[in-house]
Short mmCIF file of C-alpha atoms in Angstrom, two decimals:
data_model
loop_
_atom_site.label_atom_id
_atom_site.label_comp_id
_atom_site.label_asym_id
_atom_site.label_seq_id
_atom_site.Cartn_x
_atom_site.Cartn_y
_atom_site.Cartn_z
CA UNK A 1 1.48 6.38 -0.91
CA UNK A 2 3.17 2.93 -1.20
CA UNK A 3 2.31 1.22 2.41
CA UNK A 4 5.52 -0.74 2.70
CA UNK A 5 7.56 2.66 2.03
CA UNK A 6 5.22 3.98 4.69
CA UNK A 7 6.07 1.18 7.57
CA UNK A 8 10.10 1.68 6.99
CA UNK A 9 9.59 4.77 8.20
CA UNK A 10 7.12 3.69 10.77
CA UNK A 11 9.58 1.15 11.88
CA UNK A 12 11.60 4.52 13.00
CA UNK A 13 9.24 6.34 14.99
CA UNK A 14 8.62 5.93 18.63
CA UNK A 15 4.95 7.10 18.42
CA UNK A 16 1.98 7.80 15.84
CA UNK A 17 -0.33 9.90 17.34
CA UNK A 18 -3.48 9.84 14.78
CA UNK A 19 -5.35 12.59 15.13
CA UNK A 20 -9.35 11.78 14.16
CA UNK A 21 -12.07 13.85 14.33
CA UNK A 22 -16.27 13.26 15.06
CA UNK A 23 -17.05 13.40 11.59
CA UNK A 24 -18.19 10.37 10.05
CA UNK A 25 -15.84 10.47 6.98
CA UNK A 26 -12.80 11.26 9.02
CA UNK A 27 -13.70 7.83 11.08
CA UNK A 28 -14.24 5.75 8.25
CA UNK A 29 -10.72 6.80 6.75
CA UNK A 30 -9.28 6.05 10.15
CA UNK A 31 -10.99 3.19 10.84
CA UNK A 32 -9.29 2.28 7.28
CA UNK A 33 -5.69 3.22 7.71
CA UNK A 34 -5.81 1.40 11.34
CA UNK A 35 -7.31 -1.81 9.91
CA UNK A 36 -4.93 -1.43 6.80
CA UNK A 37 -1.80 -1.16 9.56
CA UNK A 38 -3.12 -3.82 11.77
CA UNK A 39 -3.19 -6.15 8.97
CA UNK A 40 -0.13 -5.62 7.56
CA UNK A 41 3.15 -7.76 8.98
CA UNK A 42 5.54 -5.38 8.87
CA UNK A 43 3.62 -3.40 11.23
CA UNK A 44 2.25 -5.72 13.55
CA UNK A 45 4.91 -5.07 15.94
CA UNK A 46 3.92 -1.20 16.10
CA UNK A 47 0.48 -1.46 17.13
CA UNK A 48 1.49 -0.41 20.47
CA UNK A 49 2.70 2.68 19.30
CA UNK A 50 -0.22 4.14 17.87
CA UNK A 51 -2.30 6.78 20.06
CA UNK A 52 -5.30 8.36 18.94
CA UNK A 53 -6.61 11.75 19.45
CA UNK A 54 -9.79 13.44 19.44
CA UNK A 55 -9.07 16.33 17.33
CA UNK A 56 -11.50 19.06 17.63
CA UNK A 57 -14.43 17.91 19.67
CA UNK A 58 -16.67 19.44 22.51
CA UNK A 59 -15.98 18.29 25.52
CA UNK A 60 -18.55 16.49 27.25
CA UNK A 61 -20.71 16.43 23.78
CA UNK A 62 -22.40 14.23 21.91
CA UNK A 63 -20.31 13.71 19.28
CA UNK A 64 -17.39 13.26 21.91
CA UNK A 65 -19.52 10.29 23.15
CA UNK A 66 -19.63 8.83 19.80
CA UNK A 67 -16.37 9.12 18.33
CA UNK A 68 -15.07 7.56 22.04
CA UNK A 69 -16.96 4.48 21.32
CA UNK A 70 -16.65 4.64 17.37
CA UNK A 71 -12.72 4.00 18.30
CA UNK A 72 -13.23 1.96 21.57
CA UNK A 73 -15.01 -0.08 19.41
CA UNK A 74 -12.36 -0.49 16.30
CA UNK A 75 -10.15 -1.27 19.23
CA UNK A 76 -8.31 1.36 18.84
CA UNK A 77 -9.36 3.52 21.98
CA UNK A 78 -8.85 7.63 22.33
CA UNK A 79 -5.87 8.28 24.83
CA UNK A 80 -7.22 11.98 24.77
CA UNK A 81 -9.77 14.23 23.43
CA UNK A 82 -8.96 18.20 22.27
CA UNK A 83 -11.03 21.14 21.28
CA UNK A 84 -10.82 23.49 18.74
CA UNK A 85 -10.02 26.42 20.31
CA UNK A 86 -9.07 29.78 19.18
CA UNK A 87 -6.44 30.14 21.31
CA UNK A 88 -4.07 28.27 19.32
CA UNK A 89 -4.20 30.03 16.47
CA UNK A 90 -4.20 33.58 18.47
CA UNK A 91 -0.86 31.84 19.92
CA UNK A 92 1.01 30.36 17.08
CA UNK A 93 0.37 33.92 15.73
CA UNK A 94 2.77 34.78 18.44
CA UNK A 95 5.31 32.03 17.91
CA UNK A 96 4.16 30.79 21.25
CA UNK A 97 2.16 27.25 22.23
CA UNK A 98 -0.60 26.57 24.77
CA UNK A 99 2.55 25.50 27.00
CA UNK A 100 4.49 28.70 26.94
CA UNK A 101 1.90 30.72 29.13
CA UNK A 102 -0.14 29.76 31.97
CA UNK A 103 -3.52 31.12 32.55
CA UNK A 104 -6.78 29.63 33.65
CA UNK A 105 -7.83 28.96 30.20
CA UNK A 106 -4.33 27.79 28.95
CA UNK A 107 -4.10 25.24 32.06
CA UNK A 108 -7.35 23.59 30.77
CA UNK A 109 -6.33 23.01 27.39
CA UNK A 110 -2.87 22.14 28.19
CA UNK A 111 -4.95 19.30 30.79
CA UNK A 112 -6.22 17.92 27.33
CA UNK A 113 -3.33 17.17 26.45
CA UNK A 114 -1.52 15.94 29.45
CA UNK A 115 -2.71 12.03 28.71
CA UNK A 116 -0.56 11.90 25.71
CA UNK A 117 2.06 13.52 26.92
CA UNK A 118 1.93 10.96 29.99
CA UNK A 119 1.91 7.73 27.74
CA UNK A 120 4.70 8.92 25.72
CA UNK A 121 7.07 9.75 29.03
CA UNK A 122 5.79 6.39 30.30
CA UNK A 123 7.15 4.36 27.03
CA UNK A 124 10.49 6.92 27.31
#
């Protein structure tokens, strides 16, 4: 996809929320659209927005550890980390989201989430 077409509609959002997981070919491809966005002028004035996940990593793992300083280090650091769970395919099954029930489990996954849903209230 064209990047300039991609940063008009950038220049609309309030928040990208990149999603990355441990594996070392998902990083590199983040690593490159990051540097690719950071570079480019249009965009410049967005960095700000941009809040990446850990998608589907182990809490408290090794490759947690890693991918936390793979993107602290790219300067680009993780505002939250979530694991795969079952659960939210079990749910959106139901039409329902981790945030519809409450339950012990449900409470700590929706607490994985509750970082980025703090930044983007702050910024609101």
């Amino acid at each position: 996809m064209d990047t300039l077409h991609v940063m008009k509609h950038i220049a609309h959002c309030d928040y990208i929320i990149v999603p990355v997981m441990a594996a070392l070919y998902d990083q590199v491809a983040t690593r490159k659209f990051l540097y690719s966005f950071a570079r480019n002028e249009n965009a410049q004035s967005h960095l700000a927005k941009i809040l990446p996940i850990g998608s589907r990593v182990k809490p408290r793992s090794s490759a947690q550890k890693e991918l936390t300083g793979f993107m602290s280090a790219i300067g680009f650091p993780l505002v939250s980390t979530v694991s795969e769970r079952i659960k939210y395919a079990q749910l959106a099954n139901q039409g329902l989201s981790i945030f519809d029930a409450n339950s012990k489990e449900l409470i700590a996954m929706q607490n994985q989430w509750m970082p980025l849903l703090e930044k983007v209230r702050k910024r609101n």
